[in-house]
Amino acid sequence: MNDTPSSSPEGDRIAKILSRAGIASRREAERMIEAGRVTVNGAIISSPALNVTDADRITVDGKPVGPAEPARMWLYNKPTGLVTSDNDEKGRKTIYDTMPVDLPRVMSIGRLDINSEGLLLLTNDGGIKRHLELPSTGWLRRYRVRVNGRPTDEELEPLRKGIIADGEPFQPMEVVLDRQQGANAWLTVGLREGKNREIRRAMDEIGLSVNRLIRVSYGPFRLGELRQGEVEEVRRKVLRDQLGPDAEKMLGAAPEAPTQVKPRFKRRVAHKGDFDGPGKPGRPKTREELEKLEENQPKRSKSFKQGRPDKAARDAARRADGTGKPRTSSGPARHSGTASNSGPAAKPRTFSSAASKPRTFSSSASKARAPTGPKTPRKR
């Protein structure tokens, strides 16, 4: 026996590296290698059977290949009329023609035909794509299916047991009759295989025609309220929880969080020019000058509030400064019968001693007043 263990080449296949870097899918990368568009360490390679490491220099069409991007996944609500393919030989519009501009290069996990709509998973990693497409993964895919006709549970029973359509066997499906709506019926169908046009072919086998098909969930991922044409990224923590024990190996290292840089404290730079000039700062006071100013300041309590001095104090201040004589009032006296200090004497009010003529009232009835016409409005 040979006790030496078999040595496996280091690194990963070149096609996988190109796929992880977002250049192309593995199948497309293999075609690019066969066309001589890929070089490793300056040499053109012609076979994808080559393992490379981070130390190797890889270029495609003369452009260096960057490091592998972190594995990510998105939810996409596919509308009808779009082909789930990179390129269509008939020139029809594909799902990649409607993707957001800032979305990196992605691959679809599974497919939806041109007349189907609903949830489609997208990823930038080929390993995640293959892992989720395998029937052994066991993820159930649910669809809302509208068929023309009035099916019964007896007619749907062959689908639950497994059916053969066009010579191809299909695994048992989960089929629930939801409601009858006029000439159409709505069904909820769950399957785990996902063969080409599996639901439509199975319904045709039992005499039902599908006129609308919507995928509402793919394993734990649901369509929810995602509107048609919208793309939403799955959080890394959710993706790691759903991929199982191989999650760390498939996802790789987490992207580094951006470092938050706090602004430094800006110190005030000392003035180095001249002082006491036009447009220049004043000369700073010395310590002795500041202490002298503090000594001359009166000590006041917190509740002290300086008020306005009274009139006598203001007059005394004017006399001391020599600015003028104290102000005197020159207007008329406030009270009648008294004269002001500087103005002429006010004329006192006199009252007549004669009694006023008393009012007399006649005991006889007063004469009737003559009727008057309507009053004229008073002019304003």
Short mmCIF file of C-alpha atoms in Angstrom, two decimals:
data_model
loop_
_atom_site.label_atom_id
_atom_site.label_comp_id
_atom_site.label_asym_id
_atom_site.label_seq_id
_atom_site.Cartn_x
_atom_site.Cartn_y
_atom_site.Cartn_z
CA MET A 1 0.00 0.00 0.00
CA ASN A 2 1.06 3.53 -0.63
CA ASP A 3 0.86 5.45 2.64
CA THR A 4 1.42 8.86 1.04
CA PRO A 5 -1.86 10.72 0.61
CA SER A 6 -2.90 11.77 -2.88
CA SER A 7 -2.05 15.41 -3.38
CA SER A 8 -4.80 17.53 -4.99
CA PRO A 9 -3.89 20.73 -6.84
CA GLU A 10 -4.26 23.92 -4.85
CA GLY A 11 -6.75 26.62 -5.66
CA ASP A 12 -9.97 26.49 -7.72
CA ARG A 13 -10.80 25.93 -11.35
CA ILE A 14 -10.25 28.92 -13.59
CA ALA A 15 -13.92 28.91 -14.74
CA LYS A 16 -15.10 29.11 -11.13
CA ILE A 17 -12.75 32.02 -10.42
CA LEU A 18 -14.09 33.92 -13.43
CA SER A 19 -17.65 33.24 -12.36
CA ARG A 20 -17.05 34.41 -8.79
CA ALA A 21 -15.39 37.55 -10.11
CA GLY A 22 -18.56 38.38 -12.04
CA ILE A 23 -16.99 37.97 -15.50
CA ALA A 24 -19.28 35.26 -16.87
CA SER A 25 -20.99 32.03 -15.93
CA ARG A 26 -18.87 28.89 -15.78
CA ARG A 27 -20.14 27.65 -19.10
CA GLU A 28 -19.45 30.98 -20.77
CA ALA A 29 -16.04 31.16 -19.10
CA GLU A 30 -15.14 27.80 -20.59
CA ARG A 31 -16.07 29.09 -24.05
CA MET A 32 -13.95 32.20 -23.46
CA ILE A 33 -10.98 30.00 -22.50
CA GLU A 34 -11.38 27.84 -25.62
CA ALA A 35 -11.44 31.03 -27.72
CA GLY A 36 -8.04 32.07 -26.27
CA ARG A 37 -9.33 35.19 -24.50
CA VAL A 38 -7.97 34.24 -21.04
CA THR A 39 -4.36 34.39 -19.91
CA VAL A 40 -2.77 33.19 -16.65
CA ASN A 41 0.57 34.71 -15.65
CA GLY A 42 1.03 36.07 -19.17
CA ALA A 43 0.37 32.75 -20.97
CA ILE A 44 -2.79 32.05 -23.00
CA ILE A 45 -4.64 28.96 -21.78
CA SER A 46 -6.80 26.74 -23.99
CA SER A 47 -8.31 24.33 -21.44
CA PRO A 48 -10.51 25.06 -18.41
CA ALA A 49 -8.93 22.13 -16.56
CA LEU A 50 -6.60 24.44 -14.63
CA ASN A 51 -6.52 25.38 -10.97
CA VAL A 52 -5.39 28.86 -10.00
CA THR A 53 -4.74 30.60 -6.69
CA ASP A 54 -4.77 34.19 -5.49
CA ALA A 55 -1.09 34.51 -6.42
CA ASP A 56 -1.81 33.94 -10.14
CA ARG A 57 -2.41 36.89 -12.47
CA ILE A 58 -5.48 36.39 -14.64
CA THR A 59 -6.56 38.60 -17.52
CA VAL A 60 -9.55 38.47 -19.87
CA ASP A 61 -9.21 40.32 -23.18
CA GLY A 62 -6.15 42.04 -21.75
CA LYS A 63 -7.97 43.34 -18.65
CA PRO A 64 -6.95 42.07 -15.21
CA VAL A 65 -9.54 40.10 -13.23
CA GLY A 66 -10.27 41.51 -9.78
CA PRO A 67 -10.86 39.58 -6.57
CA ALA A 68 -13.98 37.46 -6.15
CA GLU A 69 -17.11 39.32 -5.09
CA PRO A 70 -18.98 38.21 -1.96
CA ALA A 71 -21.81 35.77 -2.72
CA ARG A 72 -25.19 37.51 -2.77
CA MET A 73 -28.78 36.73 -3.71
CA TRP A 74 -31.82 38.78 -4.80
CA LEU A 75 -35.58 38.31 -5.15
CA TYR A 76 -37.07 39.37 -8.49
CA ASN A 77 -40.74 39.61 -9.48
CA LYS A 78 -40.68 38.57 -13.13
CA PRO A 79 -43.41 39.94 -15.41
CA THR A 80 -44.82 37.97 -18.34
CA GLY A 81 -43.31 38.42 -21.80
CA LEU A 82 -39.66 38.13 -20.69
CA VAL A 83 -37.32 35.25 -21.41
CA THR A 84 -35.19 33.86 -18.56
CA SER A 85 -31.96 33.74 -20.53
CA ASP A 86 -28.86 35.82 -21.20
CA ASN A 87 -29.38 35.81 -24.97
CA ASP A 88 -32.44 34.74 -26.93
CA GLU A 89 -31.98 33.29 -30.39
CA LYS A 90 -35.34 34.78 -31.48
CA GLY A 91 -34.42 38.28 -30.35
CA ARG A 92 -37.04 38.43 -27.62
CA LYS A 93 -36.68 40.64 -24.56
CA THR A 94 -34.94 38.98 -21.59
CA ILE A 95 -35.11 39.60 -17.86
CA TYR A 96 -31.65 41.18 -17.95
CA ASP A 97 -32.92 43.95 -20.22
CA THR A 98 -35.07 45.29 -17.37
CA MET A 99 -32.64 44.87 -14.47
CA PRO A 100 -31.50 47.93 -12.46
CA VAL A 101 -28.32 49.56 -13.73
CA ASP A 102 -26.45 49.24 -10.39
CA LEU A 103 -27.11 45.47 -10.17
CA PRO A 104 -23.96 43.36 -10.73
CA ARG A 105 -23.86 40.45 -13.14
CA VAL A 106 -26.34 37.85 -11.86
CA MET A 107 -27.63 34.40 -12.82
CA SER A 108 -31.13 33.04 -12.37
CA ILE A 109 -31.75 30.12 -10.03
CA GLY A 110 -34.13 27.97 -12.06
CA ARG A 111 -36.31 29.37 -14.81
CA LEU A 112 -39.75 30.73 -15.55
CA ASP A 113 -41.06 30.48 -19.12
CA ILE A 114 -42.07 33.54 -21.09
CA ASN A 115 -45.76 33.27 -20.13
CA SER A 116 -45.11 32.70 -16.41
CA GLU A 117 -44.60 35.36 -13.75
CA GLY A 118 -43.70 35.72 -10.10
CA LEU A 119 -40.72 34.99 -7.88
CA LEU A 120 -37.33 34.37 -9.47
CA LEU A 121 -34.14 34.06 -7.42
CA LEU A 122 -30.96 35.72 -8.70
CA THR A 123 -27.39 35.24 -7.52
CA ASN A 124 -23.87 36.24 -8.50
CA ASP A 125 -22.39 32.90 -7.39
CA GLY A 126 -22.47 29.71 -9.43
CA GLY A 127 -22.11 27.48 -6.36
CA ILE A 128 -25.29 28.84 -4.78
CA LYS A 129 -27.09 28.50 -8.12
CA ARG A 130 -26.25 24.80 -8.47
CA HIS A 131 -26.98 24.07 -4.82
CA LEU A 132 -30.49 25.54 -4.91
CA GLU A 133 -31.39 24.00 -8.27
CA LEU A 134 -30.70 20.43 -7.11
CA PRO A 135 -33.82 18.34 -6.35
CA SER A 136 -31.92 16.93 -3.37
CA THR A 137 -32.07 20.36 -1.74
CA GLY A 138 -35.76 19.63 -1.15
CA TRP A 139 -37.05 23.19 -1.37
CA LEU A 140 -40.74 23.32 -2.24
CA ARG A 141 -41.84 25.78 -4.94
CA ARG A 142 -45.41 27.00 -4.79
CA TYR A 143 -47.45 28.40 -7.66
CA ARG A 144 -50.83 30.05 -8.06
CA VAL A 145 -52.34 28.47 -11.17
CA ARG A 146 -55.48 29.54 -13.02
CA VAL A 147 -56.95 26.86 -15.29
CA ASN A 148 -59.89 26.93 -17.68
CA GLY A 149 -62.57 24.48 -16.60
CA ARG A 150 -64.28 23.13 -13.50
CA PRO A 151 -61.87 20.59 -11.98
CA THR A 152 -62.80 18.32 -9.10
CA ASP A 153 -60.65 16.60 -6.51
CA GLU A 154 -61.05 13.30 -8.39
CA GLU A 155 -59.67 14.87 -11.56
CA LEU A 156 -56.71 16.35 -9.66
CA GLU A 157 -55.84 13.11 -7.86
CA PRO A 158 -53.46 11.80 -10.60
CA LEU A 159 -51.28 14.88 -10.05
CA ARG A 160 -51.00 14.10 -6.34
CA LYS A 161 -49.90 10.52 -7.07
CA GLY A 162 -47.47 11.33 -9.88
CA ILE A 163 -48.23 11.44 -13.59
CA ILE A 164 -46.49 10.64 -16.88
CA ALA A 165 -46.77 13.31 -19.57
CA ASP A 166 -45.30 12.81 -23.05
CA GLY A 167 -43.48 9.77 -21.77
CA GLU A 168 -41.73 11.74 -18.98
CA PRO A 169 -42.60 10.90 -15.36
CA PHE A 170 -43.33 13.73 -12.93
CA GLN A 171 -43.05 13.43 -9.18
CA PRO A 172 -46.19 13.81 -7.02
CA MET A 173 -47.40 17.40 -6.63
CA GLU A 174 -49.27 19.18 -3.89
CA VAL A 175 -52.50 20.41 -5.48
CA VAL A 176 -55.24 22.35 -3.65
CA LEU A 177 -58.44 23.65 -5.29
CA ASP A 178 -58.89 27.18 -3.96
CA ARG A 179 -62.00 28.54 -5.66
CA GLN A 180 -64.07 28.53 -8.83
CA GLN A 181 -64.29 31.89 -10.59
CA GLY A 182 -66.67 31.77 -13.51
CA ALA A 183 -65.26 29.54 -16.21
CA ASN A 184 -61.84 29.43 -14.50
CA ALA A 185 -60.55 27.82 -11.31
CA TRP A 186 -57.65 28.84 -9.08
CA LEU A 187 -55.29 26.14 -7.79
CA THR A 188 -52.26 26.16 -5.48
CA VAL A 189 -49.60 23.77 -6.77
CA GLY A 190 -46.39 22.78 -4.99
CA LEU A 191 -43.54 20.80 -6.56
CA ARG A 192 -39.90 20.01 -5.88
CA GLU A 193 -38.54 19.07 -9.34
CA GLY A 194 -39.06 22.06 -11.58
CA LYS A 195 -38.78 20.41 -15.00
CA ASN A 196 -39.38 22.36 -18.18
CA ARG A 197 -43.05 23.50 -18.30
CA GLU A 198 -43.89 20.82 -15.75
CA ILE A 199 -47.19 22.27 -14.47
CA ARG A 200 -48.55 23.16 -17.91
CA ARG A 201 -47.75 19.73 -19.34
CA ALA A 202 -49.21 17.94 -16.33
CA MET A 203 -52.44 19.98 -16.51
CA ASP A 204 -52.77 19.29 -20.23
CA GLU A 205 -52.52 15.57 -19.45
CA ILE A 206 -55.69 15.70 -17.32
CA GLY A 207 -57.55 18.00 -19.73
CA LEU A 208 -57.00 21.40 -18.09
CA SER A 209 -55.53 24.46 -19.85
CA VAL A 210 -53.38 26.86 -17.85
CA ASN A 211 -54.01 30.53 -18.69
CA ARG A 212 -52.04 32.10 -15.80
CA LEU A 213 -49.16 30.85 -13.64
CA ILE A 214 -47.56 32.79 -10.77
CA ARG A 215 -44.72 31.51 -8.60
CA VAL A 216 -45.33 32.78 -5.06
CA SER A 217 -42.49 31.10 -3.14
CA TYR A 218 -39.20 29.28 -3.59
CA GLY A 219 -38.38 27.39 -0.40
CA PRO A 220 -38.32 29.88 2.49
CA PHE A 221 -38.27 32.90 0.17
CA ARG A 222 -41.66 34.44 -0.65
CA LEU A 223 -42.87 36.92 -3.23
CA GLY A 224 -44.75 38.93 -0.62
CA GLU A 225 -45.61 42.47 -1.68
CA LEU A 226 -42.76 42.76 -4.19
CA ARG A 227 -44.17 44.51 -7.26
CA GLN A 228 -43.55 43.38 -10.83
CA GLY A 229 -40.10 44.26 -12.12
CA GLU A 230 -38.70 45.08 -8.66
CA VAL A 231 -35.51 43.53 -7.25
CA GLU A 232 -34.81 43.12 -3.52
CA GLU A 233 -31.59 41.74 -2.01
CA VAL A 234 -31.70 38.98 0.60
CA ARG A 235 -29.88 39.85 3.79
CA ARG A 236 -26.67 37.90 4.35
CA LYS A 237 -27.80 36.64 7.76
CA VAL A 238 -31.03 35.22 6.28
CA LEU A 239 -29.11 33.61 3.42
CA ARG A 240 -26.60 32.05 5.80
CA ASP A 241 -29.41 30.58 7.95
CA GLN A 242 -31.17 29.03 4.94
CA LEU A 243 -28.17 27.52 3.18
CA GLY A 244 -27.39 25.18 6.06
CA PRO A 245 -23.98 23.89 7.20
CA ASP A 246 -22.27 24.70 3.88
CA ALA A 247 -23.25 28.36 4.06
CA GLU A 248 -19.87 29.69 5.20
CA LYS A 249 -18.08 27.75 2.48
CA MET A 250 -20.41 29.01 -0.28
CA LEU A 251 -20.76 32.58 0.91
CA GLY A 252 -17.09 33.11 1.69
CA ALA A 253 -15.84 35.94 3.85
CA ALA A 254 -18.25 38.70 4.69
CA PRO A 255 -17.59 42.07 3.09
CA GLU A 256 -15.76 44.49 5.32
CA ALA A 257 -17.93 47.14 6.89
CA PRO A 258 -16.90 50.69 6.03
CA THR A 259 -14.83 52.29 8.76
CA GLN A 260 -16.46 55.33 10.30
CA VAL A 261 -13.96 58.19 10.46
CA LYS A 262 -14.76 60.81 13.07
CA PRO A 263 -13.54 64.37 12.48
CA ARG A 264 -10.63 65.37 14.69
CA PHE A 265 -10.86 68.23 17.15
CA LYS A 266 -9.80 71.41 15.37
CA ARG A 267 -7.44 73.39 17.52
CA ARG A 268 -7.33 77.15 17.21
CA VAL A 269 -4.05 78.21 15.67
CA ALA A 270 -2.29 81.08 17.46
CA HIS A 271 -2.17 84.34 15.54
CA LYS A 272 1.32 84.95 14.19
CA GLY A 273 0.85 88.36 12.53
CA ASP A 274 0.67 91.91 13.77
CA PHE A 275 -1.91 93.26 16.24
CA ASP A 276 -3.86 96.49 16.65
CA GLY A 277 -4.18 97.29 12.96
CA PRO A 278 -7.07 97.65 10.50
CA GLY A 279 -8.60 94.24 9.99
CA LYS A 280 -6.25 92.71 12.56
CA PRO A 281 -7.06 91.23 15.97
CA GLY A 282 -6.51 93.16 19.16
CA ARG A 283 -3.50 92.50 21.29
CA PRO A 284 -4.28 89.87 23.93
CA LYS A 285 -4.22 91.01 27.57
CA THR A 286 -1.52 89.84 29.91
CA ARG A 287 -2.19 87.84 33.04
CA GLU A 288 -1.59 90.90 35.25
CA GLU A 289 -4.13 92.94 33.28
CA LEU A 290 -6.75 90.18 33.54
CA GLU A 291 -6.22 89.88 37.32
CA LYS A 292 -6.57 93.66 37.74
CA LEU A 293 -9.84 93.66 35.81
CA GLU A 294 -11.21 90.90 38.02
CA GLU A 295 -10.30 92.84 41.18
CA ASN A 296 -12.09 95.98 39.99
CA GLN A 297 -15.28 94.13 39.14
CA PRO A 298 -17.87 94.41 41.97
CA LYS A 299 -18.96 91.16 43.48
CA ARG A 300 -22.61 90.52 42.83
CA SER A 301 -24.89 87.76 43.87
CA LYS A 302 -26.79 85.67 41.37
CA SER A 303 -30.04 87.44 42.23
CA PHE A 304 -28.58 90.95 41.75
CA LYS A 305 -30.27 93.01 39.05
CA GLN A 306 -29.09 96.53 38.41
CA GLY A 307 -32.00 99.02 38.25
CA ARG A 308 -32.36 102.56 36.97
CA PRO A 309 -31.30 105.30 39.50
CA ASP A 310 -34.00 107.65 40.76
CA LYS A 311 -34.46 111.28 39.58
CA ALA A 312 -32.47 112.84 42.43
CA ALA A 313 -29.47 110.65 41.68
CA ARG A 314 -29.66 111.48 37.97
CA ASP A 315 -29.85 115.26 38.72
CA ALA A 316 -26.87 114.99 41.05
CA ALA A 317 -24.90 113.17 38.37
CA ARG A 318 -25.68 115.92 35.84
CA ARG A 319 -24.52 118.64 38.25
CA ALA A 320 -21.31 116.75 38.96
CA ASP A 321 -20.54 116.26 35.28
CA GLY A 322 -21.48 119.84 34.44
CA THR A 323 -23.68 118.71 31.59
CA GLY A 324 -26.61 120.92 32.61
CA LYS A 325 -29.21 121.83 35.19
CA PRO A 326 -31.70 119.34 36.50
CA ARG A 327 -34.79 118.99 34.37
CA THR A 328 -37.94 120.89 35.42
CA SER A 329 -41.46 120.41 34.20
CA SER A 330 -42.99 123.35 32.26
CA GLY A 331 -46.42 122.03 31.43
CA PRO A 332 -49.73 122.94 33.08
CA ALA A 333 -50.55 121.67 36.50
CA ARG A 334 -52.24 118.36 36.68
CA HIS A 335 -54.90 119.48 39.17
CA SER A 336 -57.28 122.39 38.58
CA GLY A 337 -56.93 125.46 40.79
CA THR A 338 -53.18 125.10 41.20
CA ALA A 339 -50.43 126.72 39.19
CA SER A 340 -47.31 125.06 37.89
CA ASN A 341 -43.84 126.05 39.04
CA SER A 342 -42.85 128.01 35.94
CA GLY A 343 -45.97 128.53 33.82
CA PRO A 344 -48.66 131.27 34.11
CA ALA A 345 -51.36 130.92 36.70
CA ALA A 346 -54.30 128.97 35.46
CA LYS A 347 -57.66 130.70 35.48
CA PRO A 348 -59.76 129.28 38.30
CA ARG A 349 -63.15 127.85 37.47
CA THR A 350 -66.09 130.02 38.71
CA PHE A 351 -69.61 128.87 39.39
CA SER A 352 -72.70 131.15 39.13
CA SER A 353 -74.37 131.78 42.46
CA ALA A 354 -77.76 132.34 40.79
CA ALA A 355 -80.03 129.38 40.90
CA SER A 356 -80.84 127.86 37.63
CA LYS A 357 -84.37 128.13 36.33
CA PRO A 358 -86.39 125.28 37.77
CA ARG A 359 -88.18 122.91 35.46
CA THR A 360 -91.94 123.09 35.65
CA PHE A 361 -94.39 120.30 34.82
CA SER A 362 -97.96 120.96 33.74
CA SER A 363 -100.63 118.95 35.45
CA SER A 364 -102.78 118.95 32.31
CA ALA A 365 -102.23 116.44 29.60
CA SER A 366 -99.50 117.42 27.23
CA LYS A 367 -100.46 118.37 23.75
CA ALA A 368 -100.44 115.57 21.21
CA ARG A 369 -97.52 115.72 18.96
CA ALA A 370 -98.07 116.17 15.25
CA PRO A 371 -97.42 113.09 13.21
CA THR A 372 -94.04 113.11 11.56
CA GLY A 373 -92.91 111.40 8.39
CA PRO A 374 -90.32 108.75 8.08
CA LYS A 375 -86.94 109.67 9.38
CA THR A 376 -84.33 110.40 6.85
CA PRO A 377 -81.14 108.47 7.25
CA ARG A 378 -78.35 110.35 8.87
CA LYS A 379 -75.48 111.16 6.57
CA ARG A 380 -72.24 109.70 7.62
#
